[in-house]
Amino acid sequence: MQRLIHLRDCLHHHNHRYHVLDDPEITDGEYDRLFAELLDLERQFSHWVTPDSPSQRVGAKPLSRLVEVRHGVPMLSLDNLFQEADVGGFDRRIREGLGRDEAIVYVAEPKLDGVAVSLLYRRGLLQRAATRGDGQVGEEVTAQLRTLATIPLQLAGEGTIPDLLEVRGEVYMPLAGFEQWNHVARERGEKPFANPRNAAAGSLRQLDANKTAERPLHFFCHGLGQWEGGTMPEEHDAILQRLKGWRLPVCDLWERVVGVEGCVDYYRRMEARRASLPYEIDGVVYKVNRLADRERLGYVARSPRWAAAHKFVPREVSTRLLGVDFQVGRTGVLTPVARLQPVSVGGVTIANATLHNLQEMALKDVRVGDTVMVRRAGDVIPEVVGVVLSRRSPDALPMVWPTHCPGCGANVEQEEGKVALRCTAGLACAAQRKEGIKHFVSRRALDIEGMGDRMVEWLVQAGLVQDWADIFFLANHRARLCTLDRLGEKSVDNLLSAIETAKQRHLGQFLFALGIRDVGETIALNLARHFGTLDHLMAADREALAGVSEVGSVVAERVCQFFQDAHHRAVLERLREIEGTQWWRMPTSHPSSTTHQPLAGKTVVLTGTLKQMTRQEAKARLEGLGAKVSGSVSERTFLVVAGESPGSKRQRAEALGVRILTEEEWMGLLEGRFSV
Ligand code: IVH
């Protein structure tokens, strides 16, 4: 029994370190062993299973419907402020209401774009969770919310926890989880979520909590409902700190600010950070800090006088779909692209947006002439998220799928079990060739500086480059290059010398540059290391290929097909004629096996935004190199990988003298060009 209690406490603790603090103390394997031991003991002594046991997050039976619950204290909404000038009026009404001249202390917080929920804890134990509903009556979602690892089933920590404590906050889906979920949905030909808020709402309302458990949901609390049988601090900032101390997740971006200037300054800083946050926020919230002041101010209709939401410009707007073009990708896939009535989304004018694929267009029943919702968030390509059916005009035209490639006129085909339409012409298709050239020279491939997408477009249009090999004969056309749009002599020289440098890339980078379907950087590197030279690789049969780390039968087949293709062989022959190229082999000094783990046992921290991969990907890659990835910098940190806008973690690393890698160096480390 004692062991059981100990295990439960231990798992609660490690759960909190991992999911809330992002700073695990044990490895996943160690966690799994503790969890397995708990399950084993609970199987033997089932009468000792308590509702707060970490084993009780999933497994509830599906409900037949959601039950209504009445909130003890109504869940209110917030008044919106749309302009900076509105903040003055909000602050003035508060000072007038309180009869005070001096500046008011507020707590400013991000306004999370998710679903409002209430969590009721009795004697620290999660008893009931509910959605906001109409503010008076919501729906019970206890079983669903218990599956969120960030929500503690049992509060613990310093200070007495009130007998009854209602915590309020927001359930949201982080952007990475949302993109990943939609990516998988698209691959399966299922309808993706329109935006992270819909994703969170839909996931919470699942009658089968096991489905909710599969969704990447998180929670932040931002205040209290009712509490009884205990005391709580009298200021909001102290309450947030106390909730955090009890293991509840609180978004760390809140600040205590003073007066209108403090609020507006916070708003501007959050707006600047918005694009780099890992979750979506649609504004900031200002709240009077002192609870006694809040009480005096009271409410108007359904919103408090003591708080307001200051909204950002929306990231989702409606506009008209004027037409649909089909773009041919590097592997021949036709992507439908919407031509839109130009519209400003978050300060950027958008005239084109992706429709992803045909199946999705069909599921969403998108028609030319429709009013559509367009979304733009962070760095992702703008997308059409849905149709406003209520505004469909009778002459909106149902879609007609192309039967021929818009790039070369060849037939298009739909692979069995696949969603995409594909041009059948391979490298004979000029559009595919052009996209292949863009990939070949891109940063993660041969990395020819100064040869971005626009430059490739020019070179192809000018007839100077028709395939990969032509790039290396550009020096013969120096005079023509100098006459190209906006290209001075100096730029031409730089470009030609970057092309020369690209001859030094190794086989791993070259294989990736070839753009063989399903051969990403890791697989390209594994193949290069395994076979050592391109000749050995080309001579390998399917079986030998499939034996390489992370290469299955599908990839093996793709590699074989690629090298059997006559066009590919012809271009490779031309590439071989270029003098001084190093692409054909892997340097012998290069780390030779996939078990190479330069960061074995070391603690690494990621901070800032990485341009070339998501956080999750970077974390997985670091773990692949043997590192333990932690959320905070300490004396034990071996190194920090800092992307753009790195913030306080970088400062702390500098203060502690911890080594900091730029994204460039980090990519070098991954590719074995750089060592630590
Ligand atoms: S405080 C009485 N703080 O915005 C005020 N709300 O329009 C209670 N929201 O339903 C809300 N982030 O779900 C507060 N930091 C934050 C918030 C936040 C998002 C949501 C909340 C509420 C809605 C109000």
XYZ file of C-alpha atoms and ligand atoms in Angstrom:
700
model
C 0.000 0.000 0.000
C 2.811 2.370 0.892
C 4.566 1.587 -2.363
C 1.299 2.283 -4.200
C 0.920 5.718 -2.580
C 4.560 6.462 -3.247
C 4.220 5.488 -6.896
C 1.129 7.645 -7.343
C 2.859 10.675 -5.823
C 5.963 10.074 -7.855
C 3.998 9.819 -11.098
C 1.991 12.970 -10.295
C 5.247 14.770 -9.657
C 6.919 13.607 -12.866
C 3.782 14.244 -14.878
C 3.853 17.848 -13.675
C 7.586 18.230 -14.418
C 7.087 16.868 -17.912
C 3.787 18.341 -19.057
C 3.516 21.603 -17.125
C 7.082 22.682 -16.388
C 8.494 21.109 -19.557
C 11.479 20.064 -17.461
C 11.498 16.315 -16.877
C 13.743 14.778 -14.252
C 13.543 11.201 -15.472
C 13.586 9.571 -18.888
C 10.431 8.379 -20.629
C 11.598 4.814 -20.052
C 11.900 5.343 -16.315
C 8.450 6.921 -16.260
C 6.994 3.969 -18.166
C 8.543 1.521 -15.686
C 7.020 3.353 -12.697
C 3.668 3.458 -14.470
C 3.799 -0.249 -15.285
C 4.563 -1.027 -11.650
C 1.578 1.042 -10.541
C -0.731 -0.731 -12.990
C 0.545 -4.066 -11.796
C -0.095 -3.250 -8.125
C -3.515 -1.822 -8.929
C -4.435 -4.991 -10.792
C -3.586 -7.042 -7.738
C -5.289 -4.702 -5.266
C -8.152 -3.202 -7.245
C -9.929 -1.869 -4.112
C -7.014 0.520 -3.646
C -7.493 2.241 -6.963
C -8.430 5.877 -6.243
C -9.949 8.363 -8.680
C -6.825 10.527 -8.567
C -4.537 7.673 -9.580
C -2.522 8.482 -12.742
C -3.921 5.236 -14.132
C -7.422 6.697 -14.091
C -7.012 9.327 -16.791
C -8.303 7.136 -19.587
C -10.543 4.105 -19.810
C -13.916 5.634 -18.928
C -16.856 4.180 -20.868
C -18.263 6.346 -23.671
C -21.181 8.535 -22.603
C -24.499 8.478 -24.413
C -24.782 12.250 -24.136
C -23.218 15.168 -22.290
C -24.945 16.121 -19.023
C -25.822 19.725 -18.229
C -24.370 21.375 -15.124
C -25.256 24.693 -13.540
C -22.295 26.867 -12.584
C -22.217 27.974 -8.920
C -20.916 31.363 -10.061
C -21.760 32.330 -13.659
C -18.948 32.134 -16.209
C -18.904 35.591 -17.710
C -17.612 36.930 -20.966
C -15.383 39.936 -21.502
C -16.020 43.294 -23.114
C -13.864 43.788 -26.165
C -11.557 46.715 -26.891
C -10.581 46.930 -30.542
C -8.262 49.932 -30.584
C -5.559 51.337 -28.380
C -7.693 54.448 -27.922
C -10.370 52.280 -26.242
C -8.003 51.357 -23.389
C -8.174 54.918 -21.997
C -11.982 54.726 -21.711
C -11.806 51.344 -19.970
C -9.273 52.652 -17.445
C -11.230 55.866 -16.884
C -14.451 53.980 -16.130
C -12.551 51.924 -13.572
C -10.997 54.945 -11.865
C -14.387 56.673 -11.813
C -16.051 53.534 -10.452
C -13.499 53.341 -7.663
C -13.402 57.118 -7.138
C -9.631 57.030 -7.507
C -7.171 59.295 -9.287
C -3.985 57.312 -9.017
C -2.963 54.729 -11.599
C -4.639 51.317 -11.356
C -2.613 48.116 -11.070
C -3.715 45.516 -13.608
C -2.653 42.027 -14.452
C -2.302 41.640 -18.197
C -2.491 38.162 -19.720
C -2.624 36.667 -23.201
C -6.141 35.927 -24.356
C -5.913 32.282 -25.278
C -7.948 31.183 -28.254
C -9.487 28.023 -26.895
C -12.474 26.781 -24.939
C -13.381 28.104 -21.484
C -13.733 25.430 -18.813
C -14.294 25.205 -15.092
C -12.530 22.639 -12.894
C -13.971 21.876 -9.486
C -11.590 20.522 -6.868
C -12.889 19.128 -3.565
C -10.215 18.695 -0.935
C -7.706 19.065 -3.758
C -9.208 16.244 -5.795
C -10.528 16.958 -9.302
C -14.217 16.308 -9.001
C -15.975 17.884 -11.924
C -15.085 19.680 -15.114
C -17.537 21.643 -17.229
C -17.642 23.805 -20.335
C -18.863 27.382 -20.151
C -22.056 26.796 -22.157
C -24.235 29.889 -21.970
C -22.414 31.071 -18.844
C -25.103 29.764 -16.455
C -25.366 26.170 -17.622
C -22.561 24.233 -19.270
C -21.850 20.597 -20.078
C -20.009 18.186 -17.881
C -16.727 17.057 -19.445
C -14.988 15.507 -16.432
C -13.996 12.245 -18.113
C -12.703 14.148 -21.126
C -10.659 16.654 -19.137
C -9.165 13.979 -16.915
C -7.310 12.746 -20.004
C -5.305 15.996 -20.296
C -1.899 15.367 -18.811
C -1.507 19.064 -17.934
C -4.533 18.994 -15.624
C -3.657 17.739 -12.134
C -6.052 15.129 -10.761
C -4.822 16.015 -7.282
C -3.571 19.440 -6.205
C -0.493 19.502 -4.006
C 2.044 22.027 -2.789
C 2.519 24.757 -0.241
C -0.348 26.561 1.534
C -3.732 25.169 2.501
C -5.936 24.291 -0.421
C -9.568 25.384 0.130
C -12.041 22.499 0.622
C -13.826 23.612 -2.500
C -11.893 25.354 -5.245
C -13.164 26.153 -8.709
C -10.410 26.933 -11.175
C -11.198 28.488 -14.527
C -9.162 28.502 -17.645
C -8.825 27.646 -21.253
C -8.355 24.326 -23.008
C -6.432 24.831 -26.248
C -4.626 22.876 -28.923
C -1.017 24.020 -29.467
C -0.266 24.962 -33.081
C 2.240 22.150 -33.629
C -0.291 19.575 -32.429
C -2.989 21.144 -34.575
C -0.814 21.131 -37.728
C 0.268 17.562 -37.056
C -3.307 16.410 -36.457
C -4.497 18.042 -39.663
C -1.546 16.645 -41.593
C -2.524 13.115 -40.569
C -6.219 13.805 -41.258
C -5.325 15.011 -44.769
C -3.153 11.973 -45.440
C -6.104 9.793 -44.521
C -8.486 11.864 -46.608
C -10.432 12.954 -43.524
C -11.774 16.411 -42.879
C -9.244 18.467 -40.903
C -10.100 20.997 -38.194
C -10.719 24.552 -39.366
C -8.619 26.148 -36.612
C -7.116 25.268 -33.209
C -10.148 26.598 -31.332
C -12.579 24.365 -33.237
C -10.140 21.528 -32.718
C -10.170 22.045 -28.949
C -13.943 22.431 -28.804
C -14.600 19.351 -30.938
C -12.119 17.271 -28.968
C -13.636 18.208 -25.618
C -17.155 17.316 -26.639
C -16.283 13.744 -27.621
C -18.613 11.326 -25.864
C -15.800 8.792 -25.765
C -13.067 10.238 -23.563
C -10.563 7.846 -25.127
C -10.924 9.931 -28.289
C -10.212 13.122 -26.335
C -7.114 11.415 -24.939
C -5.719 11.072 -28.480
C -5.917 14.809 -29.139
C -2.964 17.046 -28.281
C -4.842 19.290 -25.843
C -3.414 21.584 -23.187
C -4.824 23.756 -20.456
C -3.916 27.070 -18.824
C -5.828 28.451 -15.885
C -6.488 32.171 -15.640
C -8.660 32.656 -12.594
C -11.082 31.349 -10.001
C -14.783 30.692 -9.776
C -16.020 29.869 -6.297
C -14.011 28.725 -3.303
C -15.024 27.692 0.213
C -13.414 26.406 3.358
C -10.108 28.193 3.093
C -8.559 31.479 2.127
C -7.094 32.725 -1.091
C -4.864 35.783 -1.659
C -6.591 39.102 -2.227
C -4.783 39.974 -5.424
C -4.933 38.234 -8.781
C -1.159 38.021 -9.305
C -0.751 36.230 -5.969
C -3.613 33.874 -6.881
C -1.931 32.933 -10.148
C 1.286 32.230 -8.269
C -0.528 30.115 -5.736
C -2.366 28.107 -8.413
C 0.932 27.484 -10.134
C 2.402 26.318 -6.825
C -0.395 23.738 -6.586
C 0.702 22.211 -9.902
C -1.920 23.962 -12.009
C -0.553 25.173 -15.375
C -0.502 28.966 -15.610
C 0.664 30.739 -18.758
C 3.898 32.461 -17.735
C 3.351 35.462 -19.982
C 1.176 37.345 -17.488
C 2.517 40.625 -16.097
C 1.578 43.122 -13.434
C 1.208 46.422 -15.304
C 0.295 49.946 -14.188
C -2.183 52.307 -15.846
C -3.051 52.745 -19.530
C 0.618 52.974 -20.582
C 1.416 49.675 -18.896
C -1.525 47.986 -20.622
C -0.766 49.367 -24.081
C 2.927 48.554 -23.765
C 2.044 44.959 -22.865
C -0.386 44.743 -25.785
C 2.284 45.861 -28.266
C 4.859 43.429 -26.930
C 2.424 40.507 -27.051
C 1.348 41.438 -30.560
C 4.998 41.320 -31.616
C 5.389 37.897 -30.016
C 2.124 36.505 -31.284
C 3.548 34.827 -34.369
C 6.280 33.031 -32.443
C 4.075 31.611 -29.685
C 3.403 27.871 -29.819
C -0.344 28.439 -29.371
C -2.864 30.877 -30.774
C -3.857 34.011 -28.884
C -6.424 36.475 -30.177
C -5.646 39.401 -27.896
C -4.722 40.264 -24.339
C -6.858 40.594 -21.217
C -6.510 43.369 -18.632
C -7.792 42.582 -15.139
C -7.907 44.809 -12.054
C -5.484 43.151 -9.658
C -7.202 43.765 -6.287
C -10.201 41.514 -5.669
C -11.754 44.079 -3.298
C -11.726 46.619 -6.136
C -13.308 44.085 -8.448
C -16.150 43.588 -6.013
C -16.825 47.318 -5.853
C -16.830 47.604 -9.623
C -19.237 44.719 -10.211
C -20.790 43.707 -13.520
C -22.721 45.069 -16.469
C -25.007 42.499 -18.060
C -22.774 39.477 -18.619
C -19.319 41.024 -18.363
C -17.348 42.341 -15.427
C -16.485 46.055 -15.284
C -13.055 45.137 -13.916
C -11.706 43.333 -16.960
C -11.604 43.683 -20.736
C -10.203 41.863 -23.737
C -8.050 43.945 -26.089
C -8.291 42.112 -29.391
C -5.633 41.676 -32.060
C -6.549 41.976 -35.730
C -8.205 38.694 -36.681
C -6.224 35.957 -38.375
C -9.321 34.583 -40.032
C -11.458 36.621 -42.424
C -13.995 35.993 -45.168
C -13.581 36.792 -48.858
C -14.745 35.577 -52.281
C -13.255 32.641 -54.123
C -12.636 33.864 -57.674
C -11.166 30.680 -59.093
C -8.979 27.657 -58.456
C -5.557 27.072 -60.018
C -3.609 23.846 -59.831
C 0.068 24.042 -58.942
C 2.396 21.234 -59.877
C 4.779 20.245 -57.101
C 8.230 18.680 -57.245
C 6.850 15.158 -57.192
C 4.052 15.964 -59.620
C 1.290 16.376 -57.056
C -1.356 18.888 -58.125
C -2.254 21.260 -55.301
C -5.412 23.326 -55.647
C -4.721 26.985 -54.909
C -7.530 29.453 -54.362
C -7.535 32.749 -56.220
C -9.206 35.170 -53.859
C -10.640 38.635 -53.840
C -7.581 40.241 -52.144
C -8.164 40.676 -48.437
C -6.083 41.810 -45.477
C -5.490 39.095 -42.879
C -3.551 40.196 -39.825
C -2.024 43.119 -41.729
C -0.948 41.115 -44.802
C -2.879 41.199 -48.091
C -3.737 37.757 -49.335
C -4.791 36.940 -52.889
C -3.952 33.213 -52.926
C -4.430 30.474 -50.363
C -3.985 26.748 -50.387
C -6.966 24.419 -50.623
C -4.648 21.511 -49.718
C -6.055 18.702 -51.853
C -9.058 17.630 -53.872
C -10.590 15.407 -51.265
C -10.588 18.223 -48.759
C -12.186 20.550 -51.297
C -14.849 17.933 -51.882
C -15.425 17.416 -48.142
C -15.755 21.152 -47.659
C -17.817 21.442 -50.867
C -15.848 24.468 -52.045
C -17.272 26.142 -55.160
C -16.016 29.002 -57.297
C -17.987 32.124 -56.370
C -18.365 31.064 -52.729
C -17.645 33.241 -49.735
C -14.834 31.423 -47.942
C -13.020 31.802 -44.618
C -9.287 32.333 -44.995
C -6.827 31.792 -42.159
C -3.225 32.820 -41.718
C -1.275 31.938 -38.587
C 2.425 32.137 -37.850
C 4.621 31.063 -40.719
C 2.186 28.655 -42.297
C 0.824 29.231 -45.800
C -2.587 30.972 -45.813
C -5.366 28.436 -46.189
C -9.043 28.281 -47.022
C -10.624 26.760 -43.947
C -14.217 26.541 -45.048
C -17.193 27.877 -46.925
C -19.785 30.273 -45.497
C -22.720 28.227 -46.765
C -25.299 30.784 -45.680
C -23.772 33.166 -48.235
C -23.611 30.754 -51.177
C -25.016 32.223 -54.352
C -27.103 29.983 -56.654
C -24.590 30.399 -59.480
C -21.600 29.131 -57.448
C -19.904 26.505 -59.639
C -19.133 22.976 -58.412
C -15.500 22.018 -58.985
C -14.266 20.174 -62.054
C -11.079 18.191 -61.492
C -8.295 18.525 -64.054
C -7.580 15.535 -66.272
C -4.314 16.957 -67.628
C -1.283 18.534 -65.981
C -1.467 22.352 -66.223
C 2.353 22.393 -66.451
C 2.914 20.018 -69.383
C -0.433 18.664 -70.544
C 0.346 15.039 -69.640
C -2.359 12.844 -68.148
C -2.882 13.010 -64.413
C -3.547 9.956 -62.276
C -4.812 9.252 -58.809
C -2.816 6.575 -57.031
C -4.858 3.893 -55.383
C -5.644 4.728 -51.801
C -4.089 8.176 -52.190
C -5.808 11.514 -52.145
C -3.571 13.413 -54.541
C -3.762 13.801 -58.304
C -0.337 13.485 -59.866
C 1.176 14.448 -63.218
C 2.478 11.286 -64.869
C 5.285 12.915 -66.854
C 8.016 12.947 -64.174
C 11.057 15.001 -65.186
C 9.631 15.401 -68.681
C 7.211 17.894 -67.086
C 8.709 21.387 -67.044
C 6.707 22.374 -63.960
C 8.011 19.407 -61.965
C 11.526 20.094 -63.162
C 11.334 23.686 -62.000
C 10.144 22.683 -58.526
C 12.849 20.018 -58.447
C 15.460 22.681 -59.190
C 14.177 24.863 -56.345
C 14.535 21.941 -53.988
C 17.959 20.935 -55.338
C 19.490 24.326 -54.513
C 17.571 24.950 -51.270
C 19.274 25.419 -47.921
C 18.874 21.909 -46.628
C 19.947 20.439 -49.976
C 22.928 21.829 -51.948
C 22.491 25.182 -50.207
C 23.332 27.569 -53.051
C 23.139 30.965 -51.463
C 21.422 33.621 -53.547
C 19.437 31.063 -55.516
C 16.011 31.394 -53.971
C 12.701 30.473 -55.581
C 12.459 33.792 -57.451
C 15.927 33.402 -58.950
C 15.094 29.880 -60.111
C 11.917 31.221 -61.747
C 13.996 33.812 -63.661
C 16.665 31.354 -64.717
C 14.108 28.878 -65.983
C 12.101 31.545 -67.744
C 15.235 32.930 -69.396
C 15.960 29.422 -70.657
C 19.308 29.334 -68.852
C 18.452 26.426 -66.589
C 16.312 23.483 -67.582
C 17.653 20.856 -65.266
C 20.008 20.487 -62.316
C 23.142 20.158 -64.397
C 22.561 23.466 -66.214
C 23.160 25.306 -62.939
C 26.821 24.302 -63.064
C 27.275 25.652 -66.580
C 25.906 29.095 -65.720
C 29.445 30.484 -65.595
C 29.439 30.168 -69.421
C 26.510 32.596 -69.538
C 27.910 35.330 -67.318
C 26.990 38.137 -69.716
C 23.365 36.946 -70.017
C 23.139 36.652 -66.251
C 24.227 40.258 -65.802
C 21.345 41.416 -68.003
C 18.816 39.552 -65.871
C 16.387 41.555 -63.850
C 18.080 43.459 -61.001
C 21.186 41.280 -61.062
C 24.375 43.354 -60.836
C 27.904 42.117 -61.607
C 28.624 41.627 -57.923
C 25.543 39.479 -57.375
C 26.413 37.389 -60.401
C 29.920 36.816 -59.033
C 28.501 35.872 -55.643
C 26.043 33.501 -57.250
C 28.709 31.822 -59.364
C 30.978 31.392 -56.378
C 28.089 29.946 -54.312
C 27.526 27.450 -57.143
C 31.230 26.519 -57.014
C 30.999 25.993 -53.241
C 27.987 23.717 -53.664
C 30.245 21.229 -55.446
C 31.723 20.439 -52.029
C 28.501 18.994 -50.563
C 28.618 15.335 -49.598
C 26.573 12.358 -50.780
C 24.002 12.698 -47.957
C 23.105 16.234 -48.978
C 23.174 15.327 -52.669
C 20.764 12.418 -52.174
C 18.385 14.664 -50.295
C 18.740 17.285 -53.049
C 17.635 14.759 -55.686
C 14.209 14.883 -54.064
C 13.454 11.166 -54.221
C 9.932 10.690 -52.897
C 9.822 9.938 -49.157
C 13.592 10.384 -48.819
C 14.035 13.122 -46.226
C 17.300 14.362 -44.773
C 17.662 11.594 -42.216
C 17.046 8.769 -44.654
C 19.342 10.385 -47.227
C 22.089 10.539 -44.613
C 21.499 6.959 -43.512
C 21.682 5.753 -47.117
C 24.837 7.761 -47.775
C 26.540 6.448 -44.659
C 25.511 2.902 -45.358
C 26.608 2.693 -48.990
C 29.436 5.223 -48.941
C 29.229 6.032 -52.679
C 26.449 6.715 -55.174
C 27.644 3.823 -57.337
C 27.222 1.377 -54.468
C 23.804 2.795 -53.701
C 22.670 2.577 -57.333
C 23.869 -1.012 -57.529
C 21.938 -2.033 -54.404
C 18.778 -4.143 -54.757
C 15.533 -3.570 -52.862
C 16.498 -5.932 -50.102
C 19.832 -4.254 -49.435
C 18.136 -0.843 -49.452
C 15.377 -1.932 -47.088
C 18.054 -3.048 -44.615
C 19.189 0.546 -44.012
C 18.022 2.267 -40.846
C 14.551 3.866 -41.267
C 14.251 2.639 -44.897
C 11.268 0.345 -45.340
C 10.085 -1.472 -48.437
C 8.183 1.577 -49.751
C 11.235 3.846 -49.625
C 13.434 1.086 -51.053
C 11.031 0.826 -53.995
C 11.059 4.595 -54.492
C 14.862 4.701 -54.529
C 15.031 1.879 -57.093
C 12.427 3.508 -59.307
C 14.198 6.836 -59.129
C 17.488 5.454 -60.382
C 15.818 3.305 -63.060
C 14.115 6.311 -64.641
C 15.796 7.215 -67.933
C 15.461 10.967 -67.371
C 17.076 10.709 -63.965
C 19.921 8.616 -65.336
C 20.533 11.114 -68.125
C 20.701 14.081 -65.754
C 22.965 12.131 -63.395
C 25.309 11.431 -66.305
C 25.473 15.147 -67.072
C 26.075 15.921 -63.394
C 28.965 13.464 -63.377
C 30.661 15.435 -66.130
C 30.940 18.510 -63.936
C 34.448 18.908 -62.616
C 35.392 19.050 -58.954
C 32.148 17.715 -57.461
C 32.298 15.809 -54.187
C 28.707 14.569 -54.217
C 29.471 11.010 -55.113
C 30.797 9.799 -51.811
C 30.573 10.253 -48.097
C 33.738 11.617 -46.503
C 35.391 8.855 -44.468
C 35.843 11.071 -41.413
C 32.081 11.399 -41.277
C 30.339 9.734 -38.315
C 29.754 6.299 -39.685
C 26.831 4.785 -37.905
C 23.344 5.791 -36.920
C 24.169 4.951 -33.313
C 26.506 7.962 -33.232
C 25.271 9.921 -30.220
C 27.409 13.012 -29.671
C 25.014 14.296 -26.996
C 24.580 11.059 -25.051
C 23.365 11.821 -21.528
C 23.688 15.599 -21.975
C 20.907 18.044 -21.107
C 19.939 20.383 -23.943
C 17.440 23.253 -23.958
C 15.605 24.566 -27.024
C 14.566 28.192 -27.172
C 13.233 30.650 -29.747
C 11.706 29.802 -33.103
C 13.532 27.423 -35.402
C 13.003 28.081 -39.093
C 13.751 24.642 -40.436
C 11.814 22.356 -38.142
C 9.177 22.359 -35.456
C 10.058 22.185 -31.787
C 8.768 18.633 -31.618
C 10.944 17.605 -34.511
C 13.990 19.318 -33.005
C 13.293 17.582 -29.703
C 13.057 14.207 -31.400
C 16.290 14.827 -33.310
C 18.103 15.888 -30.129
C 16.895 12.773 -28.396
C 18.141 10.802 -31.370
C 21.589 12.209 -30.646
C 21.265 10.934 -27.091
C 20.317 14.250 -25.443
C 17.846 14.799 -22.654
C 15.713 17.787 -23.623
C 14.781 20.122 -20.804
C 12.508 23.165 -20.639
C 14.719 25.366 -18.478
C 18.351 26.379 -18.322
C 20.388 25.455 -15.261
C 23.999 24.727 -14.345
C 23.398 21.187 -15.585
C 22.527 22.355 -19.096
C 25.151 21.225 -21.595
C 24.025 23.434 -24.432
C 21.198 25.636 -25.666
C 19.919 25.661 -29.237
C 18.638 29.187 -29.875
C 16.341 30.030 -32.776
C 14.860 33.441 -33.512
C 13.607 35.675 -30.632
C 15.101 33.371 -27.989
C 14.149 35.435 -24.903
C 15.110 34.784 -21.325
C 16.477 31.252 -21.691
C 19.252 32.540 -23.889
C 20.039 35.301 -21.416
C 20.173 32.797 -18.603
C 22.442 30.533 -20.662
C 24.750 33.484 -21.308
C 24.782 34.350 -17.614
C 25.678 30.768 -16.710
C 28.264 30.482 -19.468
C 26.342 27.642 -21.141
C 27.284 27.030 -24.780
C 24.714 28.405 -27.265
C 24.287 27.041 -30.787
C 22.661 29.012 -33.593
C 20.163 27.213 -35.814
C 22.860 27.017 -38.503
C 25.270 25.276 -36.121
C 22.518 22.986 -34.908
C 21.724 21.922 -38.472
C 25.442 21.361 -38.956
C 25.522 19.159 -35.898
C 22.607 17.114 -37.225
C 24.262 16.658 -40.567
C 27.607 15.825 -39.041
C 29.280 18.985 -40.415
C 29.772 20.392 -36.945
C 30.775 18.810 -33.690
C 30.446 19.741 -30.028
S -10.805 35.980 -17.734
C -14.904 37.345 -16.232
N -8.504 35.530 -18.917
O -12.122 34.733 -23.062
C -13.691 37.114 -16.996
N -10.490 34.901 -20.038
O -14.567 36.565 -23.670
C -13.393 35.723 -17.150
N -10.130 33.834 -22.192
O -14.768 32.904 -21.821
C -12.395 35.438 -18.165
N -7.933 33.909 -22.156
O -12.561 31.670 -21.903
C -9.847 35.442 -19.005
N -6.405 35.158 -19.844
C -7.734 35.053 -19.906
C -8.379 34.484 -21.025
C -9.763 34.433 -21.039
C -9.003 33.526 -22.833
C -11.495 33.567 -22.663
C -12.373 32.991 -21.593
C -13.669 33.729 -21.649
C -13.509 34.580 -22.847
C -14.142 35.921 -22.540
